[in-house]
Short mmCIF file of C-alpha atoms and ligand atoms in Angstrom, two decimals:
data_model
loop_
_atom_site.label_atom_id
_atom_site.label_comp_id
_atom_site.label_asym_id
_atom_site.label_seq_id
_atom_site.Cartn_x
_atom_site.Cartn_y
_atom_site.Cartn_z
CA MET N 1362 26.08 -12.77 25.71
CA GLU N 1363 26.63 -11.19 22.37
CA LEU N 1364 24.21 -11.29 19.43
CA HIS N 1365 24.54 -9.89 15.95
CA VAL N 1366 21.17 -8.36 15.15
CA ASN N 1367 20.69 -6.93 11.65
CA GLY N 1368 24.44 -6.48 11.36
CA GLU N 1369 24.87 -4.77 14.72
CA THR N 1370 26.61 -6.40 17.67
CA LEU N 1371 24.52 -6.17 20.82
CA HIS N 1372 25.40 -7.18 24.38
CA PHE N 1373 22.88 -8.75 26.72
CA ALA N 1374 23.21 -9.25 30.46
CA LYS N 1375 21.37 -12.57 30.26
CA ASP N 1376 23.18 -15.78 29.33
CA THR N 1377 20.10 -17.57 28.07
CA MET N 1378 17.26 -16.12 26.09
CA THR N 1379 14.79 -17.16 23.42
CA MET N 1380 13.86 -15.48 20.17
CA LEU N 1381 10.63 -14.34 21.82
CA ASP N 1382 12.59 -12.65 24.63
CA LEU N 1383 14.65 -10.81 22.07
CA LEU N 1384 11.62 -9.60 20.09
CA GLU N 1385 9.85 -8.55 23.27
CA ALA N 1386 12.90 -6.59 24.34
CA TYR N 1387 12.44 -4.52 21.20
CA ASP N 1388 8.67 -4.37 21.59
CA ILE N 1389 8.20 -5.12 17.91
CA GLU N 1390 6.81 -8.63 18.12
CA GLU N 1391 3.53 -7.85 16.38
CA LYS N 1392 5.18 -6.03 13.47
CA VAL N 1393 7.70 -8.75 12.75
CA ALA N 1394 7.45 -10.08 9.23
CA ALA N 1395 10.24 -12.66 9.32
CA VAL N 1396 13.10 -13.71 11.54
CA GLU N 1397 16.24 -15.60 10.60
CA LYS N 1398 18.75 -17.19 12.95
CA ASN N 1399 22.05 -18.07 11.34
CA LYS N 1400 20.41 -17.92 7.89
CA GLU N 1401 17.59 -20.24 8.91
CA ILE N 1402 14.06 -18.91 8.95
CA ILE N 1403 12.18 -19.31 12.23
CA ARG N 1404 8.41 -19.86 12.31
CA LYS N 1405 6.33 -17.62 14.52
CA THR N 1406 5.14 -20.61 16.56
CA ASP N 1407 8.75 -21.53 17.32
CA TYR N 1408 9.92 -18.17 18.70
CA SER N 1409 9.45 -19.21 22.32
CA GLN N 1410 11.35 -22.50 21.88
CA THR N 1411 14.22 -21.05 19.86
CA ASN N 1412 17.17 -20.59 22.19
CA LEU N 1413 19.75 -18.02 21.30
CA GLU N 1414 23.43 -18.57 21.87
CA ASP N 1415 26.41 -16.31 22.09
CA GLY N 1416 27.51 -15.22 18.62
CA ASP N 1417 24.21 -16.00 16.83
CA ARG N 1418 23.40 -13.92 13.81
CA ILE N 1419 19.81 -12.72 13.78
CA GLU N 1420 17.98 -10.90 11.00
CA ILE N 1421 14.68 -9.31 11.89
CA VAL N 1422 12.52 -7.86 9.15
CA HIS N 1423 9.56 -5.80 10.24
CA PHE N 1424 6.52 -4.54 8.42
CA VAL N 1425 5.85 -0.91 7.80
CA GLY N 1426 2.57 0.43 6.53
CA GLY N 1427 3.50 3.70 4.83
CA GLY N 1428 3.49 4.25 1.13
CA MET B 1122 11.46 8.26 -33.27
CA ILE B 1123 8.37 6.69 -31.79
CA LYS B 1124 9.72 3.26 -32.74
CA GLN B 1125 12.74 3.93 -30.58
CA ARG B 1126 10.68 4.74 -27.58
CA TYR B 1127 11.43 1.39 -25.87
CA SER B 1128 14.81 0.74 -27.50
CA ARG B 1129 16.87 0.84 -24.31
CA GLN B 1130 14.50 -1.49 -22.55
CA GLU B 1131 14.48 -3.84 -25.54
CA LEU B 1132 18.27 -3.90 -25.56
CA PHE B 1133 18.14 -5.21 -22.01
CA ALA B 1134 18.53 -8.92 -22.81
CA PRO B 1135 16.03 -10.41 -20.33
CA ILE B 1136 13.23 -8.26 -21.79
CA GLY B 1137 14.11 -7.86 -25.47
CA THR B 1138 11.61 -7.07 -28.21
CA GLU B 1139 9.62 -10.14 -27.26
CA GLY B 1140 9.22 -8.99 -23.65
CA GLN B 1141 8.29 -5.54 -24.87
CA GLN B 1142 5.43 -6.99 -26.91
CA LYS B 1143 4.23 -8.89 -23.88
CA LEU B 1144 4.16 -5.69 -21.81
CA ALA B 1145 2.00 -3.99 -24.44
CA ASN B 1146 -0.71 -6.60 -23.86
CA LYS B 1147 -0.76 -6.50 -20.07
CA HIS B 1148 -3.00 -4.76 -17.58
CA VAL B 1149 -1.59 -3.63 -14.23
CA VAL B 1150 -3.83 -2.38 -11.43
CA ILE B 1151 -2.22 0.05 -8.99
CA VAL B 1152 -4.04 0.39 -5.70
CA GLY B 1153 -3.26 3.81 -4.25
CA ALA B 1154 -1.88 6.86 -6.01
CA GLY B 1155 0.32 8.11 -3.20
CA ALA B 1156 4.10 7.97 -3.17
CA LEU B 1157 4.52 4.30 -4.12
CA GLY B 1158 1.59 4.35 -6.54
CA SER B 1159 2.99 7.43 -8.30
CA ALA B 1160 6.51 6.04 -8.59
CA ASN B 1161 5.37 2.61 -9.82
CA GLY B 1162 2.85 4.21 -12.17
CA GLU B 1163 5.44 6.41 -13.82
CA MET B 1164 7.88 3.53 -14.36
CA LEU B 1165 5.20 1.22 -15.73
CA ALA B 1166 3.79 3.87 -18.06
CA ARG B 1167 7.26 4.63 -19.40
CA ALA B 1168 7.93 0.90 -19.72
CA GLY B 1169 4.94 0.58 -22.04
CA VAL B 1170 2.56 -1.59 -20.05
CA GLY B 1171 -0.55 -1.64 -22.27
CA LYS B 1172 -3.11 -0.70 -19.66
CA ILE B 1173 -2.76 0.80 -16.20
CA THR B 1174 -5.63 1.30 -13.79
CA ILE B 1175 -4.86 3.50 -10.81
CA ILE B 1176 -7.32 3.65 -7.92
CA ASP B 1177 -7.28 6.19 -5.11
CA ARG B 1178 -9.76 7.56 -2.56
CA ASP B 1179 -7.95 10.78 -1.69
CA TYR B 1180 -7.12 14.22 -3.12
CA VAL B 1181 -3.79 16.02 -3.54
CA GLU B 1182 -2.47 18.07 -0.62
CA TRP B 1183 0.64 20.23 -0.32
CA SER B 1184 2.32 17.73 2.02
CA ASN B 1185 2.23 15.14 -0.79
CA LEU B 1186 4.49 17.07 -3.14
CA SER B 1187 7.79 16.13 -1.47
CA ARG B 1188 7.54 12.59 -2.82
CA GLN B 1189 4.39 11.93 -4.83
CA GLN B 1190 5.99 12.54 -8.16
CA LEU B 1191 2.95 12.66 -10.43
CA PHE B 1192 1.50 15.77 -8.77
CA THR B 1193 2.17 19.45 -9.19
CA GLU B 1194 1.48 22.59 -7.18
CA GLU B 1195 -1.58 23.13 -9.33
CA ASP B 1196 -3.01 19.77 -8.27
CA ALA B 1197 -2.53 20.68 -4.60
CA ALA B 1198 -3.92 24.19 -5.01
CA HIS B 1199 -7.08 22.86 -6.66
CA ALA B 1200 -7.37 19.74 -4.49
CA HIS B 1201 -7.56 17.51 -7.56
CA THR B 1202 -8.37 13.88 -6.87
CA LYS B 1203 -5.21 11.79 -6.89
CA ALA B 1204 -6.64 9.20 -9.27
CA LYS B 1205 -7.55 11.80 -11.90
CA ALA B 1206 -4.40 13.91 -11.49
CA ALA B 1207 -2.24 10.76 -11.70
CA SER B 1208 -4.04 9.44 -14.76
CA ARG B 1209 -3.69 12.79 -16.56
CA ARG B 1210 0.05 12.83 -15.90
CA LEU B 1211 0.56 9.18 -16.84
CA GLN B 1212 -1.36 9.68 -20.07
CA ALA B 1213 0.79 12.72 -20.89
CA ILE B 1214 3.92 10.61 -20.29
CA ASN B 1215 2.71 7.88 -22.64
CA THR B 1216 -0.18 8.53 -25.03
CA SER B 1217 0.12 5.09 -26.66
CA ILE B 1218 -1.18 3.15 -23.65
CA THR B 1219 -4.53 3.08 -21.87
CA ILE B 1220 -4.75 4.76 -18.48
CA GLU B 1221 -7.76 4.57 -16.24
CA GLY B 1222 -8.02 6.68 -13.07
CA VAL B 1223 -10.64 5.54 -10.57
CA VAL B 1224 -11.72 7.84 -7.75
CA GLU B 1225 -12.91 5.22 -5.34
CA GLU B 1226 -11.97 3.35 -2.23
CA PHE B 1227 -10.50 -0.10 -2.85
CA ALA B 1228 -12.86 -1.86 -0.47
CA ALA B 1229 -14.23 -5.36 0.15
CA GLU B 1230 -17.31 -4.42 -1.87
CA THR B 1231 -15.43 -3.23 -4.94
CA ALA B 1232 -12.09 -5.05 -4.93
CA GLU B 1233 -13.05 -8.07 -6.98
CA VAL B 1234 -14.31 -6.01 -9.93
CA PHE B 1235 -10.72 -4.89 -10.49
CA MET B 1236 -9.40 -8.46 -10.47
CA GLU B 1237 -11.39 -9.65 -13.47
CA ASP B 1238 -8.91 -8.57 -16.11
CA ALA B 1239 -5.86 -7.69 -14.02
CA ASP B 1240 -2.57 -9.37 -14.88
CA PHE B 1241 -0.79 -7.91 -11.88
CA VAL B 1242 -1.51 -5.69 -8.88
CA ILE B 1243 0.85 -3.15 -7.35
CA ASP B 1244 0.39 -2.21 -3.71
CA GLY B 1245 0.58 1.57 -3.53
CA THR B 1246 -1.45 1.84 -0.33
CA ASP B 1247 -0.44 3.42 2.96
CA ASN B 1248 -2.36 1.15 5.33
CA PHE B 1249 -2.74 -2.52 6.20
CA ASN B 1250 -6.53 -2.57 6.09
CA THR B 1251 -6.44 -2.02 2.35
CA ARG B 1252 -3.44 -4.34 1.90
CA PHE B 1253 -5.34 -7.23 3.44
CA ILE B 1254 -8.18 -6.59 1.00
CA ILE B 1255 -5.65 -6.70 -1.86
CA ASN B 1256 -4.19 -9.86 -0.34
CA ASP B 1257 -7.55 -11.64 -0.28
CA ALA B 1258 -8.74 -10.38 -3.65
CA CYS B 1259 -5.48 -11.39 -5.34
CA ALA B 1260 -5.49 -14.78 -3.59
CA LYS B 1261 -9.06 -15.50 -4.65
CA TRP B 1262 -8.49 -14.46 -8.26
CA ARG B 1263 -4.94 -15.84 -8.38
CA VAL B 1264 -3.48 -12.50 -9.42
CA PRO B 1265 0.17 -11.98 -8.48
CA TRP B 1266 1.00 -8.78 -6.65
CA VAL B 1267 3.80 -7.03 -4.84
CA TYR B 1268 3.59 -5.57 -1.36
CA GLY B 1269 5.60 -2.43 -0.72
CA GLY B 1270 5.87 -0.30 2.38
CA CYS B 1271 8.12 2.57 3.34
CA LEU B 1272 8.58 4.80 6.33
CA THR B 1273 11.34 7.22 7.33
CA SER B 1274 14.37 5.97 5.34
CA TYR B 1275 13.23 2.35 5.47
CA GLY B 1276 11.46 0.20 2.88
CA ILE B 1277 10.18 -3.35 2.51
CA VAL B 1278 9.10 -5.37 -0.52
CA LEU B 1279 7.59 -8.82 -1.02
CA ALA B 1280 6.29 -10.32 -4.26
CA ILE B 1281 3.34 -12.65 -3.74
CA MET B 1282 2.34 -15.45 -6.11
CA PRO B 1283 -0.96 -16.68 -4.64
CA GLY B 1284 -0.92 -20.36 -3.77
CA LYS B 1285 2.79 -20.68 -4.52
CA SER B 1286 4.46 -18.25 -2.14
CA PRO B 1287 3.44 -17.06 1.31
CA CYS B 1288 0.87 -14.26 1.32
CA LEU B 1289 0.66 -11.35 3.72
CA GLN B 1290 -1.69 -13.33 5.94
CA CYS B 1291 0.78 -16.25 6.09
CA LEU B 1292 3.37 -13.87 7.50
CA ILE B 1293 1.24 -11.95 9.97
CA ASP B 1294 -1.69 -13.22 11.95
CA GLN B 1295 -3.04 -9.80 12.80
CA ILE B 1296 -3.06 -6.40 11.18
CA PRO B 1297 -0.14 -4.48 12.68
CA GLN B 1298 -1.09 -1.44 14.70
CA GLN B 1299 0.03 1.64 12.90
CA GLY B 1300 1.71 3.58 15.64
CA ARG B 1301 4.26 5.09 13.34
CA THR B 1302 3.09 6.38 9.98
CA CYS B 1303 4.33 8.75 7.28
CA ASP B 1304 2.17 11.39 8.94
CA THR B 1305 3.84 11.01 12.33
CA VAL B 1306 7.49 10.08 11.72
CA GLY B 1307 7.80 11.10 8.08
CA VAL B 1308 9.33 9.52 5.01
CA ILE B 1309 11.96 10.57 2.47
CA ALA B 1310 11.70 10.24 -1.30
CA PRO B 1311 14.76 7.93 -1.69
CA ALA B 1312 13.06 5.32 0.52
CA VAL B 1313 9.97 5.58 -1.69
CA GLN B 1314 11.98 5.28 -4.88
CA ILE B 1315 13.91 2.17 -3.83
CA THR B 1316 10.77 0.45 -2.63
CA ALA B 1317 8.95 1.29 -5.86
CA ALA B 1318 11.95 0.25 -7.98
CA TYR B 1319 11.93 -3.24 -6.49
CA GLN B 1320 8.15 -3.46 -6.89
CA THR B 1321 8.25 -2.44 -10.55
CA ALA B 1322 11.17 -4.79 -11.22
CA GLU B 1323 9.21 -7.77 -9.88
CA CYS B 1324 6.19 -6.69 -11.91
CA LEU B 1325 8.22 -6.43 -15.14
CA LYS B 1326 9.80 -9.82 -14.42
CA TYR B 1327 6.44 -11.49 -14.02
CA LEU B 1328 4.85 -9.76 -17.02
CA THR B 1329 7.71 -10.77 -19.31
CA GLY B 1330 7.60 -14.40 -18.22
CA TYR B 1331 10.06 -14.74 -15.35
CA GLU B 1332 9.66 -16.05 -11.83
CA MET B 1333 9.45 -13.46 -9.10
CA SER B 1334 11.80 -13.40 -6.13
CA GLN B 1335 10.79 -15.26 -2.97
CA GLU B 1336 12.84 -12.98 -0.78
CA LEU B 1337 11.38 -10.51 1.65
CA LEU B 1338 13.63 -7.58 1.12
CA ASN B 1339 14.16 -4.62 3.35
CA PHE B 1340 16.57 -1.76 3.37
CA ASP B 1341 17.43 1.51 5.01
CA VAL B 1342 18.66 3.97 2.44
CA TRP B 1343 19.97 6.42 5.06
CA GLU B 1344 21.87 3.79 7.06
CA ARG B 1345 22.73 1.85 3.89
CA LYS B 1346 21.54 -1.49 5.23
CA HIS B 1347 19.98 -4.35 3.26
CA VAL B 1348 18.49 -7.59 4.53
CA ALA B 1349 16.96 -10.29 2.33
CA VAL B 1350 15.18 -13.26 3.84
CA ASN B 1351 13.81 -16.18 1.81
CA VAL B 1352 10.34 -16.57 3.28
CA SER B 1353 9.10 -19.42 1.06
CA PRO B 1354 9.02 -21.92 4.00
CA LEU B 1355 6.46 -19.70 5.76
CA ILE B 1356 3.58 -20.53 3.42
CA ASN B 1357 0.73 -21.64 5.66
CA PRO B 1358 -1.23 -24.67 4.40
CA TYR B 1359 -4.20 -23.54 6.54
CA CYS B 1360 -4.00 -19.86 5.60
CA PRO B 1361 -7.49 -18.25 5.62
CA SER B 1362 -6.47 -16.15 2.61
CA CYS B 1363 -4.37 -18.27 0.26
CA SER B 1364 -4.74 -21.97 1.09
CA ALA B 1365 -7.14 -24.45 -0.51
CA LYS B 1366 -9.42 -23.86 2.50
CA ALA B 1367 -9.41 -20.09 2.21
CA THR B 1368 -12.41 -18.08 3.38
CA TYR B 1369 -11.09 -14.65 2.31
CA PRO B 1370 -12.07 -12.85 5.54
CA PHE B 1371 -11.24 -9.39 4.22
CA LEU B 1372 -13.65 -9.67 1.30
CA MET B 1373 -16.69 -9.96 3.56
CA LYS B 1374 -19.12 -7.23 2.68
CA GLN B 1375 -19.83 -4.77 5.45
CA GLN B 1376 -23.24 -3.43 6.40
CA GLY B 1377 -24.19 0.19 6.94
CA ILE B 1378 -22.04 3.30 6.99
CA GLN B 1379 -18.33 2.55 6.89
CA THR B 1380 -15.68 4.64 8.54
CA ALA B 1381 -11.90 4.65 8.38
CA VAL B 1382 -9.57 6.74 10.48
CA LEU B 1383 -6.81 8.22 8.34
CA CYS B 1384 -3.78 7.74 10.52
CA GLY B 1385 -2.07 10.73 11.99
CA ARG B 1386 -4.16 13.16 10.02
CA ASP B 1387 -7.01 13.87 12.40
CA THR B 1388 -9.31 12.79 9.60
CA VAL B 1389 -12.07 10.23 9.27
CA GLN B 1390 -13.40 8.89 5.99
CA VAL B 1391 -17.11 8.15 5.99
CA ARG B 1392 -18.53 5.97 3.24
CA PRO B 1393 -22.31 5.64 2.83
CA ALA B 1394 -23.90 2.19 2.89
CA GLN B 1395 -24.62 2.53 -0.79
CA THR B 1396 -22.16 4.46 -2.90
CA ASN B 1397 -23.99 6.13 -5.72
CA THR B 1398 -23.51 9.32 -7.57
CA LEU B 1399 -24.33 12.30 -5.47
CA SER B 1400 -25.36 15.64 -6.90
CA ILE B 1401 -22.62 17.98 -5.79
CA PRO B 1402 -24.40 21.17 -6.99
CA ALA B 1403 -27.54 20.21 -5.06
CA LEU B 1404 -25.55 19.48 -1.91
CA ALA B 1405 -23.66 22.75 -2.31
CA LYS B 1406 -26.88 24.71 -2.57
CA GLN B 1407 -28.30 23.02 0.49
CA LEU B 1408 -25.22 23.55 2.67
CA LYS B 1409 -24.25 27.03 1.54
CA PRO B 1410 -26.12 28.78 4.38
CA PHE B 1411 -24.29 26.71 7.05
CA SER B 1412 -20.78 26.86 5.61
CA ASP B 1413 -18.04 29.26 6.54
CA SER B 1414 -16.36 28.64 3.19
CA MET B 1415 -17.19 26.50 0.19
CA LYS B 1416 -15.49 25.42 -3.04
CA ASP B 1417 -16.63 23.12 -5.85
CA ASN B 1418 -13.68 22.12 -8.05
CA GLY B 1419 -15.73 20.03 -10.44
CA GLU B 1420 -14.66 16.78 -8.78
CA LEU B 1421 -15.12 17.52 -5.09
CA LEU B 1422 -17.11 19.76 -2.83
CA ILE B 1423 -14.98 21.25 -0.07
CA PHE B 1424 -16.54 23.22 2.73
CA THR B 1425 -15.91 24.21 6.32
CA ILE B 1426 -18.43 24.20 9.10
CA LYS B 1427 -17.08 25.40 12.43
CA LYS B 1428 -13.91 23.39 13.19
CA ASN B 1429 -14.46 20.76 10.52
CA ARG B 1430 -13.45 20.73 6.90
CA PHE B 1431 -15.51 18.38 4.72
CA VAL B 1432 -14.35 17.00 1.39
CA VAL B 1433 -17.19 15.27 -0.45
CA PHE B 1434 -16.51 12.96 -3.41
CA GLN B 1435 -18.99 12.23 -6.19
CA ASP B 1436 -19.58 8.71 -4.86
CA GLY B 1437 -20.80 10.18 -1.55
CA ARG B 1438 -17.63 9.36 0.37
CA THR B 1439 -16.57 12.19 2.61
CA LEU B 1440 -13.32 13.00 4.36
CA ILE B 1441 -13.97 14.94 7.54
CA HIS B 1442 -10.91 16.78 8.80
CA GLY B 1443 -10.58 17.99 12.37
CA VAL B 1444 -12.09 14.87 13.91
CA SER B 1445 -10.52 11.61 15.04
CA ASP B 1446 -13.51 9.97 16.69
CA VAL B 1447 -15.47 7.69 14.39
CA GLU B 1448 -18.85 8.16 16.07
CA GLN B 1449 -18.44 11.92 16.00
CA ALA B 1450 -17.59 11.72 12.30
CA LYS B 1451 -20.67 9.60 11.57
CA LYS B 1452 -22.85 12.16 13.34
CA LEU B 1453 -21.38 15.01 11.34
CA TYR B 1454 -21.88 13.03 8.15
CA GLN B 1455 -25.50 12.27 8.93
CA ARG B 1456 -26.21 15.83 9.94
CA TYR B 1457 -24.86 17.49 6.79
CA ILE B 1458 -24.55 14.95 4.01
CA GLY B 1459 -27.11 12.27 4.66
CA ALA B 1460 -27.64 8.75 5.93
ZN1 ZN W 377 -1.51 -17.07 2.96
#
């Protein structure tokens, strides 16, 4: 399937995956500040139950510590 | 001439002369005088905020000059403390406001003192340990603040109105590991400037009577990407830092010698159990026979013993370079500086 992540179109071999799968694929789960799916914010506790579908638009914002 | 000092800012309709008068009566506390602290500090001083307190535990190094705009080559050459060098520069920029530079660590033990008369806090830190102390202190004292972080060409900003908008703790349940830091993957000045610009804008909004944004904003200035997410639904009614049942875990006082590893710098900060004024000349005299080189710049004592460079502050805090192991650092501290 195809997902639009932070404005980039990405292709995945899997046909079903959850938000948690996606974040784990990037290995950034613990630094994630907020995640939106199709403009709707997703709570951390819901990542594993949030199914992603072909064409979904995902925004992932992650924390950085520098300054 | 002097009357015109703020004319362009007063012409900006949302601020006006009324907003300008409000700014003159406000006190902003900036935690950290690094890149973000410098950039915010300069904008707020020029904007005419009545009082600015800037707190920093470190001293100026050559690697800071690419982006920490308040410092000069002279500051790096003399290893001036960032808090004092920043306050001198800010005062030179605007002599009509009050500037206070504090050479200290913003720690659980000291944080609340700064909250007493703060109208707003700017996050100018480079680590999450200190940010969580800001988060708790601001939540407890109901002081609004703005988180800012930047790395490589990327930046992130979130304004926090304690009790009304999600705090840092609401968004993360654990302190993120700092694998990538400015000292390992670098940072460019434009990323700093955008981050600081959004922080200062939220600060000016709040101080002149407007609501702050509830969006978590992030951007990549190199890739020219922007993402804004409204995080207001994420406020946690059981948050240990900002809810009615808060326990403020990061304000718990620590016992004994405290250490902090300064990421990516092969440096450990050691803070004595009780910070009190240390006699630098006496320490210098005592350590002279053991040191390979020694310099007292009036603010700090800097000396090298074997592989380690020690930078001792007047409050007894010491940065030990050339060591990354905390226990090793404690031993070195106890051997040369004291318990
Ligand atoms: Zn909270």
